Amino acid sequence: PIPVATMLARSAPRLGRSLLRTGHVACLSTASKKIVSPPMVYISGEEMTKYCMDLVLEKWIKPHVDISAWEFYDLSCKARDDTEDQCLRDAVSAGARIGAIFKEPTVTPTEEQRVALGLKKAWGSPNGAMRRGWNGITISRDTIHIEGMELGYKRPVLFERHAVGGEYGAGFKTVGSGKVVTLFLPKDGEAATIVDQRDLPDQKNAVVTYHNPLDNVPDLAHHFFSRCLKARVTPYVVTKKTVFKWQEGFWQAMKTVFDKDYRDKYVAAGLLDKCGGQLPHLISDAATMQIIRWTDGGFGMAAHNYDGDMLTDEVAQVHRSPGFITSNLIGKRDDGTLIKEFEASHGTVADMWHAHLRGEETSLNPLGLVEALFGAMDHAAVLSNSGPEVPTLTAKLRKAVHSLMVAGRGTRDLSGPTGLTTEQFIDAVAAHIDRPIPVPADAHVEPIVDDTDVDEQALHALFDQLDEDKNGTIDYGELKRGLLKLNLHPKKMLATTA
């Protein structure tokens, strides 16, 4: 047989002399070898995020990964309408069976969209079916950090939102004046218990009923406390149990797990030094303020379903936008194996999609989307015990994404008008998967800030309010007094817990 190097030498005039440079022979001999990915569920959506992820699959994943074991499910409005939601049931079943799921953002159509799309009905959000089908415990939403770039929080912020219960599953009816009695009928056939009864004197009333399951709160607690300990951040449990007495059970379940299995470890790590050595509790009202005050990060919060939804939106705004936090649904099989579904925290970016359809340039930052994809791929590798190949590739992809952003070659939300378009950024990452742009150890890049929506008149009024002596500057004393008056001053941690 003729040696490979000899064949290359004979073909050099045709292939180009650069092929014979050091290292290129090895690359050619392995270029066709792909990483074989273990099974994973891929749920596609629609609009701009689908367009972007189609590019990511074609240019980042398929050239390097054999994804023949992936199962694809279309949850677009049309697919749900055409199949009478069988596609959703199939996706949920596959997710329960496989355990690693990536989901693109989907559209939950309004009545106007139903008419425009010619749908038989305005299909509801698929999230409830997924949480039920995957025994949802918590939705983990964490800040994404880029080495060398300062976003909102300096250190990680971890959040757990109870995935079940609360207003999202509420039953309701609009009724007239009368009386409402809420009955509990035990499964074992014992006598009914009155949960609540009240008179309704008004002529029009909205009666709402919901419950909060507590059986899986210990699972949420273990997931939350183990993650916070690994990330070395201080955990806070958020409720409004002082007013909503029914929330006491959530707090007690969390505290019981913490005191038994985690408190000593946290004390040893010094993570409770500013909290009196105990698990701190935050009233939800206080949590809304601390989220905008504690910009150093280094904390975690766990809350009920609705509070968690609202508070993580606030975290996203402090950390720049929903595109810079993760959103992972954690469920559990009967055998204890974790089911994990990964998605971006934002929607389908409809306005940018319409611009794309008009032929205009777009610049969609795919960070939240691809972090979700990488997370699902990594979890699939864990479930299959398939070794380090997939995590190694996702780490290389993440490094290529981050290094381009720090180098000023990100999308326009980060790099301003000179930033790359949607397609250009996808191509740039594809070109740097194996050779990411070096990031200096002392790199400190701040994203471009768009100030076009600043209310200048209101800002000048605030400045004048803080500038007490009207000399055109604000000194430390004026700043401190102004922040105290506005109740926006940083507070010591012990002063915020209850």
Short mmCIF file of C-alpha atoms in Angstrom, two decimals:
data_model
loop_
_atom_site.label_atom_id
_atom_site.label_comp_id
_atom_site.label_asym_id
_atom_site.label_seq_id
_atom_site.Cartn_x
_atom_site.Cartn_y
_atom_site.Cartn_z
CA PRO A 1 0.00 0.00 0.00
CA ILE A 2 1.09 3.59 -0.69
CA PRO A 3 1.67 5.63 2.50
CA VAL A 4 -0.81 8.44 3.14
CA ALA A 5 1.96 11.06 3.16
CA THR A 6 3.14 9.89 -0.30
CA MET A 7 -0.38 10.13 -1.75
CA LEU A 8 -0.75 13.62 -0.33
CA ALA A 9 2.60 14.67 -1.76
CA ARG A 10 1.61 13.46 -5.23
CA SER A 11 -1.70 15.31 -4.94
CA ALA A 12 -0.24 18.51 -3.51
CA PRO A 13 -0.46 20.60 -6.71
CA ARG A 14 -4.17 19.81 -6.87
CA LEU A 15 -4.99 19.98 -3.14
CA GLY A 16 -2.79 22.92 -2.26
CA ARG A 17 0.59 22.94 -0.50
CA SER A 18 -1.00 24.04 2.79
CA LEU A 19 -2.26 20.50 3.35
CA LEU A 20 1.30 19.34 3.99
CA ARG A 21 1.90 21.72 6.87
CA THR A 22 2.42 20.26 10.31
CA GLY A 23 -0.72 18.74 11.75
CA HIS A 24 -2.85 18.72 8.61
CA VAL A 25 -2.26 15.07 7.75
CA ALA A 26 -3.68 13.98 11.11
CA CYS A 27 -6.71 16.24 10.62
CA LEU A 28 -7.45 14.77 7.22
CA SER A 29 -7.24 11.22 8.47
CA THR A 30 -9.86 11.85 11.18
CA ALA A 31 -12.07 14.48 9.56
CA SER A 32 -14.79 12.01 8.65
CA LYS A 33 -15.02 10.53 12.15
CA LYS A 34 -17.99 11.88 14.08
CA ILE A 35 -18.87 11.66 17.74
CA VAL A 36 -21.84 9.34 18.19
CA SER A 37 -24.37 11.07 20.40
CA PRO A 38 -26.51 9.01 22.77
CA PRO A 39 -30.32 9.28 22.51
CA MET A 40 -31.89 12.67 23.15
CA VAL A 41 -35.27 14.28 22.46
CA TYR A 42 -35.22 17.42 20.30
CA ILE A 43 -38.43 19.47 20.32
CA SER A 44 -38.62 22.10 17.59
CA GLY A 45 -40.70 25.26 17.76
CA GLU A 46 -41.06 28.07 15.27
CA GLU A 47 -40.21 31.61 14.16
CA MET A 48 -36.77 33.18 14.66
CA THR A 49 -35.47 30.78 17.26
CA LYS A 50 -36.24 27.78 15.07
CA TYR A 51 -34.47 29.42 12.12
CA CYS A 52 -31.43 30.08 14.30
CA MET A 53 -31.34 26.56 15.74
CA ASP A 54 -31.65 25.04 12.27
CA LEU A 55 -28.43 26.89 11.42
CA VAL A 56 -26.77 25.72 14.63
CA LEU A 57 -27.62 22.09 13.88
CA GLU A 58 -26.38 22.30 10.30
CA LYS A 59 -23.13 24.17 11.02
CA TRP A 60 -22.11 23.32 14.59
CA ILE A 61 -23.56 19.91 15.36
CA LYS A 62 -24.07 17.74 12.30
CA PRO A 63 -20.51 18.19 10.93
CA HIS A 64 -19.13 16.79 14.20
CA VAL A 65 -21.85 14.61 15.71
CA ASP A 66 -23.82 11.60 14.55
CA ILE A 67 -27.30 12.47 15.85
CA SER A 68 -29.13 9.51 14.34
CA ALA A 69 -30.17 8.44 17.88
CA TRP A 70 -31.94 11.75 18.50
CA GLU A 71 -35.74 11.78 18.30
CA PHE A 72 -37.27 14.92 16.77
CA TYR A 73 -40.75 16.25 17.57
CA ASP A 74 -42.42 19.28 15.98
CA LEU A 75 -44.47 21.39 18.41
CA SER A 76 -45.27 24.20 16.02
CA CYS A 77 -48.85 25.50 16.10
CA LYS A 78 -49.58 23.83 12.77
CA ALA A 79 -48.24 20.44 13.91
CA ARG A 80 -50.26 20.57 17.11
CA ASP A 81 -53.36 21.57 15.15
CA ASP A 82 -52.89 18.94 12.45
CA THR A 83 -52.33 16.12 14.97
CA GLU A 84 -54.87 17.26 17.60
CA ASP A 85 -51.88 17.57 19.98
CA GLN A 86 -50.73 13.99 19.44
CA CYS A 87 -47.28 15.42 18.68
CA LEU A 88 -47.17 16.86 22.22
CA ARG A 89 -48.24 13.56 23.78
CA ASP A 90 -45.58 11.75 21.75
CA ALA A 91 -42.89 14.25 22.79
CA VAL A 92 -43.80 13.91 26.46
CA SER A 93 -43.75 10.11 26.23
CA ALA A 94 -40.34 10.15 24.51
CA GLY A 95 -38.95 12.57 27.09
CA ALA A 96 -40.05 10.32 29.93
CA ARG A 97 -38.44 7.33 28.23
CA ILE A 98 -35.13 8.97 27.22
CA GLY A 99 -34.68 11.52 30.03
CA ALA A 100 -32.69 14.20 28.15
CA ILE A 101 -34.70 16.82 26.27
CA PHE A 102 -33.94 20.03 24.37
CA LYS A 103 -36.87 22.29 23.55
CA GLU A 104 -36.94 25.30 21.26
CA PRO A 105 -39.31 28.15 22.19
CA THR A 106 -42.85 27.54 20.99
CA VAL A 107 -45.85 29.77 20.29
CA THR A 108 -48.91 29.60 22.54
CA PRO A 109 -51.41 31.19 20.12
CA THR A 110 -53.76 33.97 21.07
CA GLU A 111 -57.23 34.06 19.55
CA GLU A 112 -55.93 36.53 16.96
CA GLN A 113 -53.07 34.19 16.06
CA ARG A 114 -55.48 31.27 15.85
CA VAL A 115 -57.46 33.09 13.19
CA ALA A 116 -54.35 34.29 11.34
CA LEU A 117 -52.83 30.79 11.27
CA GLY A 118 -56.09 29.06 10.42
CA LEU A 119 -56.00 26.85 13.51
CA LYS A 120 -58.96 24.84 14.76
CA LYS A 121 -58.38 26.12 18.29
CA ALA A 122 -55.98 28.26 20.31
CA TRP A 123 -53.83 25.49 21.76
CA GLY A 124 -52.67 26.01 25.34
CA SER A 125 -49.11 26.06 26.61
CA PRO A 126 -47.42 22.63 26.43
CA ASN A 127 -45.57 23.26 29.71
CA GLY A 128 -48.24 21.79 31.98
CA ALA A 129 -48.33 18.50 30.06
CA MET A 130 -44.53 18.31 30.17
CA ARG A 131 -44.30 18.98 33.89
CA ARG A 132 -46.95 16.37 34.64
CA GLY A 133 -45.49 13.82 32.21
CA TRP A 134 -41.97 14.19 33.55
CA ASN A 135 -42.92 14.37 37.25
CA GLY A 136 -41.65 17.94 37.38
CA ILE A 137 -39.96 18.95 40.62
CA THR A 138 -38.31 22.27 39.91
CA ILE A 139 -37.37 24.70 37.16
CA SER A 140 -33.73 25.69 37.58
CA ARG A 141 -32.90 29.14 36.27
CA ASP A 142 -29.30 30.27 36.62
CA THR A 143 -27.28 33.21 35.36
CA ILE A 144 -24.96 32.52 32.41
CA HIS A 145 -21.48 33.99 32.78
CA ILE A 146 -18.90 34.77 30.09
CA GLU A 147 -15.29 34.91 31.23
CA GLY A 148 -13.88 38.35 30.46
CA MET A 149 -17.30 40.03 30.04
CA GLU A 150 -19.19 41.78 32.81
CA LEU A 151 -22.94 41.31 32.61
CA GLY A 152 -25.29 41.96 35.55
CA TYR A 153 -24.15 39.74 38.41
CA LYS A 154 -20.46 39.21 39.06
CA ARG A 155 -20.91 35.72 40.54
CA PRO A 156 -23.49 33.01 39.84
CA VAL A 157 -27.12 33.34 40.91
CA LEU A 158 -29.03 30.04 41.14
CA PHE A 159 -32.80 29.80 41.32
CA GLU A 160 -35.26 26.97 41.90
CA ARG A 161 -38.92 27.50 41.03
CA HIS A 162 -41.29 24.79 42.26
CA ALA A 163 -42.49 23.23 39.01
CA VAL A 164 -46.02 22.33 40.13
CA GLY A 165 -48.95 23.86 41.94
CA GLY A 166 -50.12 27.41 42.42
CA GLU A 167 -52.09 29.68 40.15
CA TYR A 168 -51.00 27.98 36.92
CA GLY A 169 -53.19 24.95 37.55
CA ALA A 170 -56.05 26.88 39.11
CA GLY A 171 -59.71 26.20 38.51
CA PHE A 172 -62.00 29.20 38.50
CA LYS A 173 -65.52 30.36 37.85
CA THR A 174 -67.17 33.76 37.77
CA VAL A 175 -70.24 33.66 40.00
CA GLY A 176 -72.80 35.94 41.60
CA SER A 177 -73.63 36.58 45.24
CA GLY A 178 -74.00 33.54 47.48
CA LYS A 179 -71.78 31.18 49.41
CA VAL A 180 -68.66 29.19 48.48
CA VAL A 181 -67.70 25.99 50.29
CA THR A 182 -64.47 24.16 49.48
CA LEU A 183 -64.59 20.46 50.39
CA PHE A 184 -61.80 17.91 50.69
CA LEU A 185 -62.90 14.33 49.97
CA PRO A 186 -60.27 11.84 51.24
CA LYS A 187 -59.22 9.12 48.80
CA ASP A 188 -59.81 6.45 51.42
CA GLY A 189 -63.51 7.32 51.64
CA GLU A 190 -63.37 8.98 55.05
CA ALA A 191 -65.72 11.86 55.82
CA ALA A 192 -65.34 15.09 53.87
CA THR A 193 -63.57 18.05 55.45
CA ILE A 194 -64.46 21.68 54.87
CA VAL A 195 -61.30 23.48 53.75
CA ASP A 196 -62.93 26.90 53.52
CA GLN A 197 -66.35 28.53 53.44
CA ARG A 198 -67.24 32.15 52.87
CA ASP A 199 -70.10 34.41 51.92
CA LEU A 200 -69.96 36.35 48.66
CA PRO A 201 -71.97 39.56 48.99
CA ASP A 202 -70.81 41.06 45.67
CA GLN A 203 -72.89 40.65 42.54
CA LYS A 204 -69.83 39.45 40.56
CA ASN A 205 -66.96 37.34 41.93
CA ALA A 206 -64.08 35.29 40.57
CA VAL A 207 -63.76 32.13 42.65
CA VAL A 208 -60.35 30.50 42.25
CA THR A 209 -59.18 27.13 43.58
CA TYR A 210 -55.67 25.72 43.48
CA HIS A 211 -53.35 23.64 45.61
CA ASN A 212 -49.62 23.21 46.19
CA PRO A 213 -48.31 19.61 46.23
CA LEU A 214 -45.68 19.12 48.94
CA ASP A 215 -44.53 15.52 48.42
CA ASN A 216 -41.74 16.50 46.04
CA VAL A 217 -40.45 19.52 48.00
CA PRO A 218 -37.72 17.39 49.68
CA ASP A 219 -36.51 16.45 46.18
CA LEU A 220 -36.43 20.13 45.27
CA ALA A 221 -34.53 20.85 48.49
CA HIS A 222 -31.83 18.25 47.79
CA HIS A 223 -31.42 19.51 44.22
CA PHE A 224 -31.21 23.14 45.36
CA PHE A 225 -28.90 22.74 48.35
CA SER A 226 -26.49 20.39 46.56
CA ARG A 227 -26.22 22.81 43.62
CA CYS A 228 -25.68 25.86 45.84
CA LEU A 229 -23.02 24.01 47.85
CA LYS A 230 -21.18 22.97 44.69
CA ALA A 231 -21.31 26.54 43.35
CA ARG A 232 -20.37 27.93 46.80
CA VAL A 233 -23.30 30.32 47.03
CA THR A 234 -25.60 31.10 49.97
CA PRO A 235 -29.11 29.57 49.69
CA TYR A 236 -32.30 31.48 50.57
CA VAL A 237 -35.81 30.07 50.80
CA VAL A 238 -38.40 32.62 49.67
CA THR A 239 -42.05 32.59 50.80
CA LYS A 240 -44.67 34.96 52.16
CA LYS A 241 -45.56 32.60 54.99
CA THR A 242 -46.08 35.48 57.41
CA VAL A 243 -49.28 36.31 55.50
CA PHE A 244 -49.99 33.17 53.48
CA LYS A 245 -49.92 30.63 56.29
CA TRP A 246 -50.37 27.76 53.86
CA GLN A 247 -46.79 28.39 52.63
CA GLU A 248 -45.36 27.28 55.98
CA GLY A 249 -45.26 23.65 54.79
CA PHE A 250 -42.90 24.52 51.93
CA TRP A 251 -40.51 26.30 54.30
CA GLN A 252 -40.59 23.51 56.88
CA ALA A 253 -39.89 20.82 54.27
CA MET A 254 -36.93 22.81 52.92
CA LYS A 255 -35.54 23.53 56.40
CA THR A 256 -35.88 19.92 57.53
CA VAL A 257 -33.75 18.67 54.63
CA PHE A 258 -31.22 21.47 55.09
CA ASP A 259 -30.73 20.98 58.83
CA LYS A 260 -30.40 17.20 58.51
CA ASP A 261 -28.18 16.86 55.44
CA TYR A 262 -26.54 20.18 54.55
CA ARG A 263 -26.20 22.68 57.38
CA ASP A 264 -22.88 21.36 58.72
CA LYS A 265 -21.40 21.36 55.21
CA TYR A 266 -22.47 24.96 54.61
CA VAL A 267 -21.12 26.09 57.97
CA ALA A 268 -17.79 24.40 57.24
CA ALA A 269 -17.65 26.16 53.86
CA GLY A 270 -18.31 29.53 55.46
CA LEU A 271 -21.42 30.11 53.37
CA LEU A 272 -23.64 30.98 56.36
CA ASP A 273 -21.23 33.39 58.07
CA LYS A 274 -23.42 36.39 57.24
CA CYS A 275 -26.66 34.57 58.06
CA GLY A 276 -26.14 33.60 61.67
CA GLY A 277 -25.22 30.02 60.78
CA GLN A 278 -28.82 29.14 59.87
CA LEU A 279 -30.76 28.62 56.65
CA PRO A 280 -31.98 32.12 55.76
CA HIS A 281 -35.61 32.80 54.89
CA LEU A 282 -36.63 35.79 52.77
CA ILE A 283 -40.10 37.28 52.57
CA SER A 284 -40.94 37.50 48.86
CA ASP A 285 -41.32 41.29 49.07
CA ALA A 286 -37.76 41.56 50.41
CA ALA A 287 -36.48 39.17 47.76
CA THR A 288 -37.64 41.52 44.99
CA MET A 289 -35.44 44.24 46.48
CA GLN A 290 -32.40 42.08 47.19
CA ILE A 291 -32.31 40.78 43.63
CA ILE A 292 -31.55 44.30 42.38
CA ARG A 293 -29.22 45.10 45.29
CA TRP A 294 -27.05 41.99 45.44
CA THR A 295 -25.33 42.52 42.09
CA ASP A 296 -22.20 40.76 43.35
CA GLY A 297 -24.25 37.57 43.00
CA GLY A 298 -23.17 34.53 44.97
CA PHE A 299 -26.64 33.57 46.17
CA GLY A 300 -29.41 31.10 45.39
CA MET A 301 -33.17 31.31 45.92
CA ALA A 302 -35.92 28.69 46.01
CA ALA A 303 -39.57 29.71 45.81
CA HIS A 304 -43.10 28.63 44.99
CA ASN A 305 -44.17 28.36 41.35
CA TYR A 306 -45.63 31.84 40.80
CA ASP A 307 -43.12 33.73 42.95
CA GLY A 308 -40.31 31.89 41.21
CA ASP A 309 -41.66 32.88 37.81
CA MET A 310 -41.80 36.57 38.74
CA LEU A 311 -38.49 36.69 40.61
CA THR A 312 -36.51 34.94 37.88
CA ASP A 313 -37.80 37.50 35.38
CA GLU A 314 -36.28 40.12 37.66
CA VAL A 315 -33.00 38.20 37.84
CA ALA A 316 -32.96 38.11 34.03
CA GLN A 317 -33.37 41.87 33.77
CA VAL A 318 -30.55 42.55 36.24
CA HIS A 319 -28.35 40.11 34.33
CA ARG A 320 -29.09 41.95 31.05
CA SER A 321 -31.97 39.94 29.53
CA PRO A 322 -33.75 36.54 29.56
CA GLY A 323 -31.18 35.40 26.99
CA PHE A 324 -28.54 35.31 29.71
CA ILE A 325 -30.20 32.87 32.13
CA THR A 326 -30.93 29.16 31.75
CA SER A 327 -34.27 27.37 32.16
CA ASN A 328 -34.15 23.67 32.98
CA LEU A 329 -37.11 21.55 34.07
CA ILE A 330 -36.02 18.82 36.49
CA GLY A 331 -38.23 15.76 36.88
CA LYS A 332 -37.72 12.24 38.17
CA ARG A 333 -38.50 8.72 37.07
CA ASP A 334 -39.84 6.16 39.49
CA ASP A 335 -36.33 4.68 39.80
CA GLY A 336 -34.91 8.05 40.88
CA THR A 337 -33.22 8.90 37.58
CA LEU A 338 -33.44 12.60 36.82
CA ILE A 339 -35.32 13.73 33.72
CA LYS A 340 -33.96 17.07 32.50
CA GLU A 341 -35.49 19.34 29.89
CA PHE A 342 -33.44 22.32 28.73
CA GLU A 343 -34.73 25.44 26.98
CA ALA A 344 -34.02 29.14 26.64
CA SER A 345 -35.74 31.55 29.01
CA HIS A 346 -37.05 33.69 26.17
CA GLY A 347 -39.67 33.27 23.47
CA THR A 348 -39.57 32.86 19.70
CA VAL A 349 -38.44 36.50 19.09
CA ALA A 350 -41.37 37.19 16.78
CA ASP A 351 -40.41 40.78 15.93
CA MET A 352 -37.03 39.68 14.61
CA TRP A 353 -38.70 36.85 12.67
CA HIS A 354 -40.99 39.31 10.90
CA ALA A 355 -37.95 41.45 10.07
CA HIS A 356 -36.26 38.35 8.64
CA LEU A 357 -39.33 37.59 6.52
CA ARG A 358 -39.18 41.15 5.17
CA GLY A 359 -35.62 40.47 4.03
CA GLU A 360 -34.02 42.65 6.68
CA GLU A 361 -30.79 41.82 8.51
CA THR A 362 -31.23 40.31 11.96
CA SER A 363 -28.84 39.76 14.84
CA LEU A 364 -30.17 37.15 17.24
CA ASN A 365 -27.95 36.25 20.17
CA PRO A 366 -28.26 32.43 20.45
CA LEU A 367 -26.56 32.14 23.86
CA GLY A 368 -29.60 30.97 25.86
CA LEU A 369 -30.62 28.57 23.11
CA VAL A 370 -27.24 26.91 22.68
CA GLU A 371 -26.55 26.70 26.42
CA ALA A 372 -29.78 24.71 26.61
CA LEU A 373 -28.72 22.48 23.72
CA PHE A 374 -25.31 21.86 25.29
CA GLY A 375 -26.97 21.04 28.62
CA ALA A 376 -29.29 18.49 27.03
CA MET A 377 -26.41 16.87 25.14
CA ASP A 378 -24.31 16.66 28.30
CA HIS A 379 -27.19 15.13 30.30
CA ALA A 380 -27.76 12.55 27.55
CA ALA A 381 -24.09 11.60 27.88
CA VAL A 382 -24.48 11.25 31.67
CA LEU A 383 -27.56 9.03 31.36
CA SER A 384 -25.89 6.77 28.81
CA ASN A 385 -22.50 6.79 30.54
CA SER A 386 -21.01 7.34 27.10
CA GLY A 387 -17.75 8.96 28.14
CA PRO A 388 -16.23 12.42 27.69
CA GLU A 389 -16.57 12.95 23.94
CA VAL A 390 -19.86 14.85 23.95
CA PRO A 391 -19.03 17.07 26.96
CA THR A 392 -15.65 17.82 25.42
CA LEU A 393 -17.30 19.02 22.21
CA THR A 394 -19.94 21.12 24.01
CA ALA A 395 -17.16 22.73 26.07
CA LYS A 396 -15.30 23.62 22.86
CA LEU A 397 -18.46 25.08 21.34
CA ARG A 398 -19.16 27.12 24.46
CA LYS A 399 -15.60 28.44 24.47
CA ALA A 400 -15.87 29.45 20.81
CA VAL A 401 -19.14 31.29 21.49
CA HIS A 402 -17.80 33.11 24.53
CA SER A 403 -14.42 34.03 23.03
CA LEU A 404 -16.06 35.66 20.01
CA MET A 405 -18.33 37.69 22.26
CA VAL A 406 -15.42 38.94 24.36
CA ALA A 407 -13.43 39.73 21.21
CA GLY A 408 -16.16 42.10 20.03
CA ARG A 409 -17.46 39.71 17.40
CA GLY A 410 -20.74 38.94 19.10
CA THR A 411 -24.24 39.80 17.97
CA ARG A 412 -25.36 43.43 18.03
CA ASP A 413 -26.99 43.29 21.46
CA LEU A 414 -23.45 42.83 22.83
CA SER A 415 -21.18 44.43 20.23
CA GLY A 416 -23.31 47.31 18.97
CA PRO A 417 -23.87 48.27 15.31
CA THR A 418 -20.61 46.60 14.23
CA GLY A 419 -21.73 43.26 15.70
CA LEU A 420 -22.43 40.25 13.53
CA THR A 421 -25.72 39.24 11.99
CA THR A 422 -27.48 36.03 13.02
CA GLU A 423 -25.91 34.11 10.14
CA GLN A 424 -22.46 35.70 10.48
CA PHE A 425 -22.20 34.78 14.14
CA ILE A 426 -23.22 31.17 13.47
CA ASP A 427 -20.57 30.98 10.74
CA ALA A 428 -17.91 32.60 12.95
CA VAL A 429 -18.44 30.06 15.74
CA ALA A 430 -18.32 27.21 13.23
CA ALA A 431 -14.94 28.49 12.05
CA HIS A 432 -13.52 28.70 15.57
CA ILE A 433 -14.70 25.46 17.17
CA ASP A 434 -11.19 24.02 17.10
CA ARG A 435 -9.37 27.33 17.44
CA PRO A 436 -11.19 29.72 19.76
CA ILE A 437 -9.95 33.29 19.95
CA PRO A 438 -7.60 33.58 22.98
CA VAL A 439 -9.09 35.60 25.83
CA PRO A 440 -6.50 37.49 27.93
CA ALA A 441 -6.59 36.60 31.62
CA ASP A 442 -7.22 40.23 32.51
CA ALA A 443 -9.93 40.79 29.89
CA HIS A 444 -12.73 43.04 31.09
CA VAL A 445 -15.30 43.79 28.42
CA GLU A 446 -18.61 45.51 29.03
CA PRO A 447 -21.39 44.92 26.50
CA ILE A 448 -22.64 47.85 24.47
CA VAL A 449 -25.48 49.55 26.33
CA ASP A 450 -28.37 50.88 24.26
CA ASP A 451 -29.59 54.08 25.94
CA THR A 452 -32.23 55.00 23.37
CA ASP A 453 -35.07 54.12 25.76
CA VAL A 454 -33.77 56.25 28.66
CA ASP A 455 -36.24 58.88 29.87
CA GLU A 456 -33.77 61.79 30.02
CA GLN A 457 -36.25 64.12 31.70
CA ALA A 458 -36.91 61.64 34.51
CA LEU A 459 -33.18 60.95 34.87
CA HIS A 460 -32.38 64.66 35.21
CA ALA A 461 -35.14 64.97 37.82
CA LEU A 462 -33.62 62.08 39.82
CA PHE A 463 -30.15 63.66 39.59
CA ASP A 464 -31.52 66.98 40.85
CA GLN A 465 -33.22 65.18 43.72
CA LEU A 466 -29.95 63.52 44.80
CA ASP A 467 -27.86 66.69 44.25
CA GLU A 468 -28.94 68.34 47.50
CA ASP A 469 -26.60 71.36 47.35
CA LYS A 470 -27.25 71.89 43.62
CA ASN A 471 -23.54 72.08 42.75
CA GLY A 472 -23.86 69.74 39.77
CA THR A 473 -22.22 66.74 41.48
CA ILE A 474 -23.39 64.00 43.85
CA ASP A 475 -21.04 63.11 46.69
CA TYR A 476 -21.08 59.95 48.83
CA GLY A 477 -23.28 61.44 51.54
CA GLU A 478 -25.86 62.64 49.02
CA LEU A 479 -25.86 59.27 47.30
CA LYS A 480 -26.31 57.41 50.59
CA ARG A 481 -29.15 59.64 51.77
CA GLY A 482 -30.84 59.44 48.38
CA LEU A 483 -30.67 55.65 48.23
CA LEU A 484 -32.00 55.42 51.79
CA LYS A 485 -34.91 57.67 50.85
CA LEU A 486 -35.65 55.51 47.80
CA ASN A 487 -35.12 52.31 49.85
CA LEU A 488 -32.59 51.11 47.29
CA HIS A 489 -29.54 51.08 49.59
CA PRO A 490 -27.54 47.83 49.92
CA LYS A 491 -28.52 45.98 53.09
CA LYS A 492 -26.58 43.57 55.27
CA MET A 493 -27.76 40.00 54.74
CA LEU A 494 -28.89 39.51 58.34
CA ALA A 495 -31.13 42.55 58.03
CA THR A 496 -33.06 41.00 55.14
CA THR A 497 -33.95 37.58 56.56
CA ALA A 498 -36.99 36.71 58.60
#
